[in-house]
Short mmCIF file of C-alpha atoms and ligand atoms in Angstrom, two decimals:
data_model
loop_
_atom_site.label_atom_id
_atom_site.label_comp_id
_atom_site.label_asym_id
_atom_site.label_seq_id
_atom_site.Cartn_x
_atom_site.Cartn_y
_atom_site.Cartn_z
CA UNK A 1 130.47 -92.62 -128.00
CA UNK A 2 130.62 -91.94 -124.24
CA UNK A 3 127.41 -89.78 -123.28
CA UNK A 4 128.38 -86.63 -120.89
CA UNK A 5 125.80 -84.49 -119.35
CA UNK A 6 125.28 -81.67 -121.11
CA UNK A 7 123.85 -79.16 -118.92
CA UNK A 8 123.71 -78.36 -115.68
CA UNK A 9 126.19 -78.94 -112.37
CA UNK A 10 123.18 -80.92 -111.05
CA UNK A 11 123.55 -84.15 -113.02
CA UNK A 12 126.14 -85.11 -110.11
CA UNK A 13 124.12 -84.69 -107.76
CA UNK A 14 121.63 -86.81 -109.41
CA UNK A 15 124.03 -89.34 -110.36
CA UNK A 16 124.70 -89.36 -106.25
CA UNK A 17 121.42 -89.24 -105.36
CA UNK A 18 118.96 -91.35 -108.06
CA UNK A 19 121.84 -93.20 -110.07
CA UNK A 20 119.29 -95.47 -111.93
CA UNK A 21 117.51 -92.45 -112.93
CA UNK A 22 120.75 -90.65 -114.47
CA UNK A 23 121.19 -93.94 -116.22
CA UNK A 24 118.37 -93.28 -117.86
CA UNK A 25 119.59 -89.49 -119.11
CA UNK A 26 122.92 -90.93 -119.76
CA UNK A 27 121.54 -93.91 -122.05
CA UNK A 28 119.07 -91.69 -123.51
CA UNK A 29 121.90 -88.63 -124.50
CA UNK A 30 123.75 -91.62 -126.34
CA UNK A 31 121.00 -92.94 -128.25
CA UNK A 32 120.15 -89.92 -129.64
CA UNK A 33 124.14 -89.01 -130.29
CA UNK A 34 124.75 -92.58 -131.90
CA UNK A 35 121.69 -92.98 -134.15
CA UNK A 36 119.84 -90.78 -137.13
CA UNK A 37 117.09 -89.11 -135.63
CA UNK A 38 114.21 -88.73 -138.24
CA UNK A 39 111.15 -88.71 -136.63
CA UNK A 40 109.23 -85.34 -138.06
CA UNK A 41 108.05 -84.32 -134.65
CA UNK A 42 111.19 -84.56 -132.82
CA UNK A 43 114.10 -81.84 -132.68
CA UNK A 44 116.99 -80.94 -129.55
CA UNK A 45 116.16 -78.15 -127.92
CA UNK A 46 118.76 -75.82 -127.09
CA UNK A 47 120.10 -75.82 -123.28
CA UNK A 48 118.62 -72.23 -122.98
CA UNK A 49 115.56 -73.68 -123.02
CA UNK A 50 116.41 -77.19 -121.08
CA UNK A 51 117.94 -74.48 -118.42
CA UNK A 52 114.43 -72.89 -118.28
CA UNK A 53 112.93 -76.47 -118.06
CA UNK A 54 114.83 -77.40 -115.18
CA UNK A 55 114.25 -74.27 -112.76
CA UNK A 56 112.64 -73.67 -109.92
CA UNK A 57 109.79 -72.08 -111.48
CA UNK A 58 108.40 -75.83 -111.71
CA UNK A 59 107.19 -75.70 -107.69
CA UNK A 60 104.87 -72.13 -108.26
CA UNK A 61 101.51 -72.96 -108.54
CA UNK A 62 99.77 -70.10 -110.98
CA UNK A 63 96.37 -70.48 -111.51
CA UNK A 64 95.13 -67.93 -113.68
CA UNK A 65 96.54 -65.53 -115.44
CA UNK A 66 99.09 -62.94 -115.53
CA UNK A 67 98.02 -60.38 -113.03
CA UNK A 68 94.80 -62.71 -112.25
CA UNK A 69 96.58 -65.35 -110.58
CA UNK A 70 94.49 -67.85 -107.27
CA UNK A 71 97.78 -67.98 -105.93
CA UNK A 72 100.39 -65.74 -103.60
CA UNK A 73 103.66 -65.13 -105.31
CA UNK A 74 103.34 -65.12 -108.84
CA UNK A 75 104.22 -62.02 -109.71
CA UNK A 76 108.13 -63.41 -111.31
CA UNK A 77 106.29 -66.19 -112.94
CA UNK A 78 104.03 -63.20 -114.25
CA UNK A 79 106.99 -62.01 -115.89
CA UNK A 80 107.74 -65.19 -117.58
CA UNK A 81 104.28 -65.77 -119.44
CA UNK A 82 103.60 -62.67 -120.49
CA UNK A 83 107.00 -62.51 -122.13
CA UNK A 84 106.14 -65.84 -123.74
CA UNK A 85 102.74 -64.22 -124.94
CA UNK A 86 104.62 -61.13 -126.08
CA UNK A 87 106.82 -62.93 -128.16
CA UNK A 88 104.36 -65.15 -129.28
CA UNK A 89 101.98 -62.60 -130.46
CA UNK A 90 105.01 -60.31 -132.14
CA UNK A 91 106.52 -63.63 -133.86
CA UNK A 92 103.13 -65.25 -134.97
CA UNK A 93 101.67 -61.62 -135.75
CA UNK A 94 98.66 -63.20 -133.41
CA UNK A 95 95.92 -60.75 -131.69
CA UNK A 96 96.14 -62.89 -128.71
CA UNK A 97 98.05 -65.92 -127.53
CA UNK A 98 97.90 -68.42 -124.77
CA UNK A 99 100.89 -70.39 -123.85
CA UNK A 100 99.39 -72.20 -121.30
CA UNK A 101 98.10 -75.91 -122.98
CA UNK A 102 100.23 -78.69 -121.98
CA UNK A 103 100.18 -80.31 -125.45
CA UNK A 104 98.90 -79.60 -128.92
CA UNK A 105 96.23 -81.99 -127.65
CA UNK A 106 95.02 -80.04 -125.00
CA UNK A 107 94.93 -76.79 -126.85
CA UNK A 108 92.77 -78.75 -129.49
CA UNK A 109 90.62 -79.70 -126.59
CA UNK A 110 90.01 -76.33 -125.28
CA UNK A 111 89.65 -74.90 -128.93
CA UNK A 112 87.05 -77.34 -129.31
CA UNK A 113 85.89 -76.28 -125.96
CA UNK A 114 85.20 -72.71 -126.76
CA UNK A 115 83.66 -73.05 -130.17
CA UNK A 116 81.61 -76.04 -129.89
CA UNK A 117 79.54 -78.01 -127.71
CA UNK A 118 78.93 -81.85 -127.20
CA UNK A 119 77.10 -82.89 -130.32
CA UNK A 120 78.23 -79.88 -132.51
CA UNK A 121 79.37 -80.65 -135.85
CA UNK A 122 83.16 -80.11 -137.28
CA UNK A 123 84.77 -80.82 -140.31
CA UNK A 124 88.66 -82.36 -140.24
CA UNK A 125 91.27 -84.34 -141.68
CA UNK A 126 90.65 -88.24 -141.52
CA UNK A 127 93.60 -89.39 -139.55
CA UNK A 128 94.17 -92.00 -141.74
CA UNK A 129 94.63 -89.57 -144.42
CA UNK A 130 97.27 -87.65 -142.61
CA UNK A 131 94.84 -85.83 -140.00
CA UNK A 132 95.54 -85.98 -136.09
CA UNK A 133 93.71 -88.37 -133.22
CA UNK A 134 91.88 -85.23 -131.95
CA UNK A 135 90.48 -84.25 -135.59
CA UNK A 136 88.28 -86.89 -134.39
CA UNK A 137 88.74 -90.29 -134.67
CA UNK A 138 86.47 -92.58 -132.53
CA UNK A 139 89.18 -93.54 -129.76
CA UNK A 140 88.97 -89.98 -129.08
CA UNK A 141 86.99 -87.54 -127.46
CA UNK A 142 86.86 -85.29 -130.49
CA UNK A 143 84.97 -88.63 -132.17
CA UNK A 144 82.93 -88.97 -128.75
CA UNK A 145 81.78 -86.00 -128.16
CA UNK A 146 81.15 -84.18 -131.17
CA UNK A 147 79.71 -85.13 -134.92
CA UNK A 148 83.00 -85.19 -136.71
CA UNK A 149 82.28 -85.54 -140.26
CA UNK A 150 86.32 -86.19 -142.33
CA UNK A 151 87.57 -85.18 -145.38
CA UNK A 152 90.55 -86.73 -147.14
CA UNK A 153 93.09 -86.72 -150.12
CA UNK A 154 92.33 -87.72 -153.25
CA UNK A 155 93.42 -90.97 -154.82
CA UNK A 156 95.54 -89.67 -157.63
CA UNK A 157 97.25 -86.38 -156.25
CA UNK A 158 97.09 -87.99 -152.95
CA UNK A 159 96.95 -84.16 -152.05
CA UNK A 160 93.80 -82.28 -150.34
CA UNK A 161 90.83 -82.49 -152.09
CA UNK A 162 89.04 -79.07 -151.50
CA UNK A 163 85.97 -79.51 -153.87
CA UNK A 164 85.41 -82.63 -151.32
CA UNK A 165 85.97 -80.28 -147.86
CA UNK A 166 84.04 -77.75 -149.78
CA UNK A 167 81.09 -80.24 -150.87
CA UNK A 168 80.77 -81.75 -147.15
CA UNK A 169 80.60 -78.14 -145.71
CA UNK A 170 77.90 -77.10 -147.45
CA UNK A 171 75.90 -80.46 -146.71
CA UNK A 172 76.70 -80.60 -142.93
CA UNK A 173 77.12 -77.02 -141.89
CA UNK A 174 79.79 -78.03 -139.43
CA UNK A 175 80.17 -75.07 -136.71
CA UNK A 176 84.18 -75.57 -136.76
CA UNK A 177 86.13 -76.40 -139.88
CA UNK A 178 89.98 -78.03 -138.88
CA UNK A 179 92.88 -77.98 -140.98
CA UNK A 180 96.01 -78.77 -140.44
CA UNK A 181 97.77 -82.61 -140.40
CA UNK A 182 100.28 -84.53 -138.85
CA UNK A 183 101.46 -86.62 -142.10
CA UNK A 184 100.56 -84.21 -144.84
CA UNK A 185 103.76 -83.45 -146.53
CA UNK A 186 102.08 -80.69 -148.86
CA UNK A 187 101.42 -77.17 -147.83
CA UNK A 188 97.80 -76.53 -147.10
CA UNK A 189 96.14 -73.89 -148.89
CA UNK A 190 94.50 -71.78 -145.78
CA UNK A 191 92.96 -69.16 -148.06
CA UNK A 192 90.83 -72.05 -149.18
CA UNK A 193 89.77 -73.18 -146.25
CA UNK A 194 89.07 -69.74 -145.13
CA UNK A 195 86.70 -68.87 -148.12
CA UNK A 196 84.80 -72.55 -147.54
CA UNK A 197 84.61 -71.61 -143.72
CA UNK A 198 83.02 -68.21 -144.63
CA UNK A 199 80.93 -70.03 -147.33
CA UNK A 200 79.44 -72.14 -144.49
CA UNK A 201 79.33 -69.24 -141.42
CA UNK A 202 81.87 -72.09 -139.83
CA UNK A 203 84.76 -70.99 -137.19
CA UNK A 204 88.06 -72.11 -138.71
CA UNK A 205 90.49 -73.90 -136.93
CA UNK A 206 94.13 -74.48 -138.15
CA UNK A 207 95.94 -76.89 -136.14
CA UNK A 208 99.41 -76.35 -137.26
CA UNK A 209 101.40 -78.25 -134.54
CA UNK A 210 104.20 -79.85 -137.02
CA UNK A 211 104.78 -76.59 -139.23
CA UNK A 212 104.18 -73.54 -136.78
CA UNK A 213 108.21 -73.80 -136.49
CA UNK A 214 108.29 -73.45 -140.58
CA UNK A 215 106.07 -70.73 -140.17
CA UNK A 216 107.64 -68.95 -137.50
CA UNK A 217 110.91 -69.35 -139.68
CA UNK A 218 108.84 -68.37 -142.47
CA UNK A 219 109.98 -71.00 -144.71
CA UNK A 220 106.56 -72.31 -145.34
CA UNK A 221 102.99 -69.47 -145.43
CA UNK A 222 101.54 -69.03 -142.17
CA UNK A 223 97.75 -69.82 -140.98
CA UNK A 224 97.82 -67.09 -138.88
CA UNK A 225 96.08 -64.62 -141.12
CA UNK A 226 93.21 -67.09 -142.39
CA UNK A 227 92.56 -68.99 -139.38
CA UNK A 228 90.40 -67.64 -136.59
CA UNK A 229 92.07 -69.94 -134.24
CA UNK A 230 95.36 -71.48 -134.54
CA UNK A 231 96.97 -74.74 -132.43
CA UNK A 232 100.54 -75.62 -132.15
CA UNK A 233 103.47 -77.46 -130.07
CA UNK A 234 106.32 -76.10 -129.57
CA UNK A 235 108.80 -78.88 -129.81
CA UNK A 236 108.66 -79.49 -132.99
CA UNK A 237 110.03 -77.67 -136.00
CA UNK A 238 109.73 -74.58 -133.51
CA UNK A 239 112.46 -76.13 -131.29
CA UNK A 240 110.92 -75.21 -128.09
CA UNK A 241 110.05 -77.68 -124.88
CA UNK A 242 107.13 -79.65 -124.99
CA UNK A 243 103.86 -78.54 -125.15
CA UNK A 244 101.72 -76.51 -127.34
CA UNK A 245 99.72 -73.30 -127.42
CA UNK A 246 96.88 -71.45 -128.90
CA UNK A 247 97.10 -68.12 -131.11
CA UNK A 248 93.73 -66.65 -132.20
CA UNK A 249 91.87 -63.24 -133.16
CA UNK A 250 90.70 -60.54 -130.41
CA UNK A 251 87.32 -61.21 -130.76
CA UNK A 252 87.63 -65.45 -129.07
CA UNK A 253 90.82 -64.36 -126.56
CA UNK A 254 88.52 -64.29 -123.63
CA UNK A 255 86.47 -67.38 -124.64
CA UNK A 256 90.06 -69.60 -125.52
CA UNK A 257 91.59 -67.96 -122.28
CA UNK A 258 88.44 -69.20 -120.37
CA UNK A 259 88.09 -72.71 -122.13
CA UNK A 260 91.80 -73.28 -121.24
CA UNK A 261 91.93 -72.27 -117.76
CA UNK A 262 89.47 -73.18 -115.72
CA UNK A 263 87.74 -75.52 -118.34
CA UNK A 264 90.45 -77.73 -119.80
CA UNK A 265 93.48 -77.37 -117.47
CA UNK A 266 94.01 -75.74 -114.01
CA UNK A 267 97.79 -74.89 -112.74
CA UNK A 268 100.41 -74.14 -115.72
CA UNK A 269 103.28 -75.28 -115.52
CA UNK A 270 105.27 -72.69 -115.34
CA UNK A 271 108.58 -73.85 -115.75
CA UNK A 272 107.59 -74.95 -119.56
CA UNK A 273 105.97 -71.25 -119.51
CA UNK A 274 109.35 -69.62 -119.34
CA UNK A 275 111.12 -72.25 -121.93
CA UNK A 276 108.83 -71.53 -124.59
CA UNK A 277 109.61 -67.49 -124.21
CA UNK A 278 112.97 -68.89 -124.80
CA UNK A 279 111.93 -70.56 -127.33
CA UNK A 280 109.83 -67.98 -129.25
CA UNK A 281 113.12 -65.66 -128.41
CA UNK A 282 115.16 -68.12 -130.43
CA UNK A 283 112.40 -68.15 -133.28
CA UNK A 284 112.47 -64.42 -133.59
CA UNK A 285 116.64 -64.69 -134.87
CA UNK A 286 117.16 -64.39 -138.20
CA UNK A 287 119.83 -67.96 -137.95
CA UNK A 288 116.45 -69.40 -137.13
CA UNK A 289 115.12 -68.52 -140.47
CA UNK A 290 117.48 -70.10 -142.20
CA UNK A 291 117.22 -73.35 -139.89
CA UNK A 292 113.76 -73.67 -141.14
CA UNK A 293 114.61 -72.78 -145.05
CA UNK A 294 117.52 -75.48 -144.24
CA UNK A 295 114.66 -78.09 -142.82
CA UNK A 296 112.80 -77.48 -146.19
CA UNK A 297 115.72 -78.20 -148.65
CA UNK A 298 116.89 -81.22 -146.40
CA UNK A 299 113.40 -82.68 -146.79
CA UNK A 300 113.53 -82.14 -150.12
CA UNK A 301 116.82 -83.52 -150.85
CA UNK A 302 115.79 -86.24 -149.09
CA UNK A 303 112.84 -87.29 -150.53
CA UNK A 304 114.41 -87.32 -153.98
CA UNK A 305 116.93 -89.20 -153.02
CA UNK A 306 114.80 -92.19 -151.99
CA UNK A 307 112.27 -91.97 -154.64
CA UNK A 308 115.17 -92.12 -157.06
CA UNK A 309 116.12 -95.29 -154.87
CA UNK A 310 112.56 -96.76 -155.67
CA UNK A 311 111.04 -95.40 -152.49
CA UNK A 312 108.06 -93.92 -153.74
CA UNK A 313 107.07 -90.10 -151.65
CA UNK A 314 103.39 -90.09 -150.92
CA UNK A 315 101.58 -87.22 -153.43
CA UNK A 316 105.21 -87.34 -155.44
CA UNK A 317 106.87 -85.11 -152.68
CA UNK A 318 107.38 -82.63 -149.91
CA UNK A 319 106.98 -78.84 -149.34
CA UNK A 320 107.71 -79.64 -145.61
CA UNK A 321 110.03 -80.93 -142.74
CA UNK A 322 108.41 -84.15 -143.48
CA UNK A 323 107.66 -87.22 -146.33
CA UNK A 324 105.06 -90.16 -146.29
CA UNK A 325 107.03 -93.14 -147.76
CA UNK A 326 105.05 -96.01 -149.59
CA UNK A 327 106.72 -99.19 -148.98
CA UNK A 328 104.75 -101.37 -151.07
CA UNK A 329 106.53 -102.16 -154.67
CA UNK A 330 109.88 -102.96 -151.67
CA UNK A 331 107.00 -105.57 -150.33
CA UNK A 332 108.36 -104.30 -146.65
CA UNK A 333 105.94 -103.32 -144.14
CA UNK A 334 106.03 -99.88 -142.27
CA UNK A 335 106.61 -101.96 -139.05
CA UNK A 336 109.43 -104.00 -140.14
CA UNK A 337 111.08 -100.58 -142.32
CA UNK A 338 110.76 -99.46 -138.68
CA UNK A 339 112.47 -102.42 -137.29
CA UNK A 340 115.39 -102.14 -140.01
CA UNK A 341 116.08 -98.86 -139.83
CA UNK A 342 116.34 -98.98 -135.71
CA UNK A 343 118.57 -102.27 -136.46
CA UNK A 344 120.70 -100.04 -138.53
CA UNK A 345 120.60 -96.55 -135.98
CA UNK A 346 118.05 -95.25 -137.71
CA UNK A 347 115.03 -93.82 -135.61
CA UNK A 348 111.72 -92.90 -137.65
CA UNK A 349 108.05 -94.25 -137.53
CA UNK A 350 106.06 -96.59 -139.30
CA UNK A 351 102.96 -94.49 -140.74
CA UNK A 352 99.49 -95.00 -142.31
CA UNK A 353 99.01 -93.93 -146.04
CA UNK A 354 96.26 -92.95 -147.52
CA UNK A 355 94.37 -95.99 -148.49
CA UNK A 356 96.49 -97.80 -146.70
CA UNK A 357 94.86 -101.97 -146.85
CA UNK A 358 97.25 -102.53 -144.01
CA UNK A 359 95.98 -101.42 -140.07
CA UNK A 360 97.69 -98.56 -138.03
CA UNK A 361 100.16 -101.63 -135.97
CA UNK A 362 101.52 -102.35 -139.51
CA UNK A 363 101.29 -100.14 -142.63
CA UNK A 364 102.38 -99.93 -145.67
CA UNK A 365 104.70 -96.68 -144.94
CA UNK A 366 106.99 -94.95 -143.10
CA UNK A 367 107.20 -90.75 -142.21
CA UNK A 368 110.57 -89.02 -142.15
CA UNK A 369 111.84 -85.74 -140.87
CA UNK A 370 114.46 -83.76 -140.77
CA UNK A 371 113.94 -80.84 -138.08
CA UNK A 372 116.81 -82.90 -136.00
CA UNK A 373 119.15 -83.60 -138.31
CA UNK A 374 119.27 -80.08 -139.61
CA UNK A 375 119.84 -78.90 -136.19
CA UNK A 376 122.67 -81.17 -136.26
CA UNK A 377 124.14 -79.05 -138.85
CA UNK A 378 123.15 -81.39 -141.94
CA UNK A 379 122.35 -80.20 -145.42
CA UNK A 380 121.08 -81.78 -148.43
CA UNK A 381 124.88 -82.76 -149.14
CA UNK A 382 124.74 -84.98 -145.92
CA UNK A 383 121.10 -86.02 -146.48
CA UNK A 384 121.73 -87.26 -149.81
CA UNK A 385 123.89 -89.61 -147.73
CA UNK A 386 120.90 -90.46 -145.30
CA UNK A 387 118.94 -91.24 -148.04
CA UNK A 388 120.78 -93.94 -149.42
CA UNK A 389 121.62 -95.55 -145.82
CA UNK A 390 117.66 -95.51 -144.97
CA UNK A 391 117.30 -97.33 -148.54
CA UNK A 392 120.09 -99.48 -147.29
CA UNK A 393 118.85 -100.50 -144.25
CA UNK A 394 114.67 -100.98 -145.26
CA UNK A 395 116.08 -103.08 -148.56
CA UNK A 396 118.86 -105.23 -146.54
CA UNK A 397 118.29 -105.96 -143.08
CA UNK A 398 121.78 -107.86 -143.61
CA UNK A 399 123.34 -104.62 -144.35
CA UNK A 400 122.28 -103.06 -140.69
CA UNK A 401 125.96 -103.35 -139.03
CA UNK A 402 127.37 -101.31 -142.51
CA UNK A 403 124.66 -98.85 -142.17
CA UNK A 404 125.35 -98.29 -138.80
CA UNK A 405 129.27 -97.86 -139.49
CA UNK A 406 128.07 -95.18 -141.68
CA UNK A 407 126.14 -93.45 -139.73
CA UNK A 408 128.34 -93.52 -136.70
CA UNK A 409 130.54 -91.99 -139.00
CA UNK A 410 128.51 -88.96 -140.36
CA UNK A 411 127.94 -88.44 -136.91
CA UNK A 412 131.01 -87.59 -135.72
CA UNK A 413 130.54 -84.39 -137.74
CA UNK A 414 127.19 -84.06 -136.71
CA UNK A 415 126.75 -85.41 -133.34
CA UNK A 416 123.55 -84.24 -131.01
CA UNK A 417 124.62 -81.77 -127.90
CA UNK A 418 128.47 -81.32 -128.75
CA UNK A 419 129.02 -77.66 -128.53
CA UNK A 420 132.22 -77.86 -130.78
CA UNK A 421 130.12 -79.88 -133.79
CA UNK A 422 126.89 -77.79 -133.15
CA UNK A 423 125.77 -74.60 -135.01
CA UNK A 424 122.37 -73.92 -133.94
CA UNK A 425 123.81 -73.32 -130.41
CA UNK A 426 126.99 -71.76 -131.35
CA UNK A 427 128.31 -69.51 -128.33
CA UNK A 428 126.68 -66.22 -130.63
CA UNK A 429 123.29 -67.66 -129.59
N1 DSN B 1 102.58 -87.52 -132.09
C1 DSN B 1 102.58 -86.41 -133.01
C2 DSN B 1 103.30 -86.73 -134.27
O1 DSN B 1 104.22 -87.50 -134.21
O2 DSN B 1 102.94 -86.25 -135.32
C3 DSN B 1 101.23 -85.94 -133.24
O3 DSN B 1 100.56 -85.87 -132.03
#
């Protein structure tokens, strides 16, 4: 498939100016158009937001906040981020938002930063059990500089075990209890961790950076009403540019605001400012309820689709955009199902299970999304169909050039950025 630009009158002039560098945006454009995209974090943002992303409100420095800015000049940038905290706060039903935080990583680090302090104890998800790097694991500074004591899933259910998160609260008092999970395929029961964080006099923190885009939708419950501060991205299921944000009650706005800017970060970047009031625009749409209801059912189509292929879905399903694959009765590694799959067009990631004997560089599974595809326009028809070619491709590494055919083929139906094969931006956006 040829790969045209598909935004903007200034790709020529970067194709005159920095030709090696439009390579790049070319070759990237056609390998997401000629390949499956399943990774559960990923989705194509709309060129709304791509048009905010590549504006000129990436030169203002804005320091501060809106009204309260160290800098001349921002008073159109103003405009921008307090639309994005308006619309924020109306779609999330949020006291207070910040949209600053570069990354879900950051706004974890200036959560932690204004509820705990170095040597404080929290509670989280063990990342090998689904949790995140900043829940703390040793490599980072959320296992430096803090006592992170980790909860996990049970053997059987493989799902949350909350007498376990309940148990460890009361013996370690932690000051912050996190919830919330980056390969956890189950809805988390917040109202749970809100009684065991009461229990305990413990701040609770929901990092919900892969569902907030559910919740927004309202496909899946939101955190927003247990939590007393919630962390997100937007470019996940939410669909927006990258970067995350921070929703949380009146009582901690001025201590986030303050642990975000100065603390944590100093200029925004405005230009991602203004895309993700685009994108919490686009959230607030009814068509983007039925995106995320669409995610839900894909995922679920999915996932039966390979376990009744032998691929057996960590805790025996999904309730999300996303599924934890064992690979072990197929005696194939996460790394080489990874390998396969890209063989065959297939993008997803190799992933840790729970109790997994193999280490993080190999595992024994494999996570798989669907937030892109269904932007594509896919349903559970079409990912029926995906579900036998991902089978096809981990089983058969032979079969790679077949899979491929077939995919090429569903996606010239479905292709990535073609305005003609492409609902969620349909001109009525
Ligand atoms: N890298 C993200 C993910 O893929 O889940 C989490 O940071």
């Amino acid at each position: 498939m040829g790969a045209q630009p598909y935004y903007g009158p200034d790709f020529g002039q970067l194709q005159r100016q920095d030709p090696d560098i439009a390579q790049v945006l070319l070759d990237e454009l056609s390998r997401v158009r000629d390949g499956l995209q399943l990774i559960a974090s990923e989705n194509l943002t709309s060129p709304a937001v791509m048009a905010a992303l590549g504006s000129t409100l990436t030169n203002k420095y804005a320091e501060g906040y809106p009204g309260r800015r160290y800098y001349g000049g921002c008073e159109v940038v103003d405009r921008a981020e307090r639309m994005a905290i308006d619309r924020a706060r109306r779609l999330f039903g949020a006291e207070h938002a910040n949209v600053q935080p570069h990354s879900g990583a950051s706004a974890n680090l200036a959560a932690y930063a204004a509820l705990l302090q170095p040597g404080d104890t929290m509670l989280a998800m063990e990342l090998s059990h689904g949790g995140h790097l900043t829940h703390g694991s040793r490599v980072n500074f959320s296992g430096k500089w803090f006592d992170v004591v980790s909860y996990g899933v049970r053997r059987g259910s493989e799902q949350i075990d909350y007498d376990e998160v309940r148990d460890l609260a009361l013996r370690h008092q932690p000051k912050v209890i996190v919830c919330g999970a980056t390969a956890y395929p189950r809805l988390i029961d917040f109202a749970v961790f809100r009684g065991i964080s009461d229990e305990v006099g413990a701040w609770l923190l929901a990092d919900v950076a892969h569902t907030i885009g559910l919740m927004a939708g309202g496909a899946i419950p939101s955190a927003v009403p247990y939590a007393d501060v919630v962390t997100f991205t937007t470019h996940k299921a939410l669909r927006g540019p990258r970067g995350g944000g921070i929703l949380c009650t009146a009582e901690l706005a001025a201590r986030i605001d303050r642990a975000v800017y100065p603390f944590v970060q100093a200029g925004p970047l405005m230009n991602v400012v203004a895309a993700k009031a685009v994108a919490f625009g686009e959230a607030r749409r009814p068509e983007f309820g039925e995106y995320t209801r669409r995610v839900v059912a894909n995922a679920r189509a999915l996932c039966d689709t390979l376990a009744a292929e032998g691929m057996r879905p960590v805790s025996g399903g999904t309730e999300t955009h996303l599924m934890l694959i064992d690979l072990r009765e197929l005696g194939v590694s996460g790394a080489e199902a990874e390998r396969r799959c890209a063989a065959a067009g297939i993008t997803l990631n190799r992933n840790v299970i729970p109790y997994d004997p193999e280490p993080a560089a190999v595992t024994s599974g494999m996570r798989v999304g669907t937030p892109c595809v269904t932007t594509q326009g896919m349903g559970p028809q079409e990912l029926k169909e995906v579900g036998t070619l991902v089978v096809r491709a981990v089983r058969d590494p032979g079969a790679a050039p077949e899979v491929r055919e077939r995919v090429s083929a569903l996606l010239t139906t479905f292709q990535a950025y073609d305005p003609a094969a492409f609902p969620a931006y349909d001109s009525k956006y």
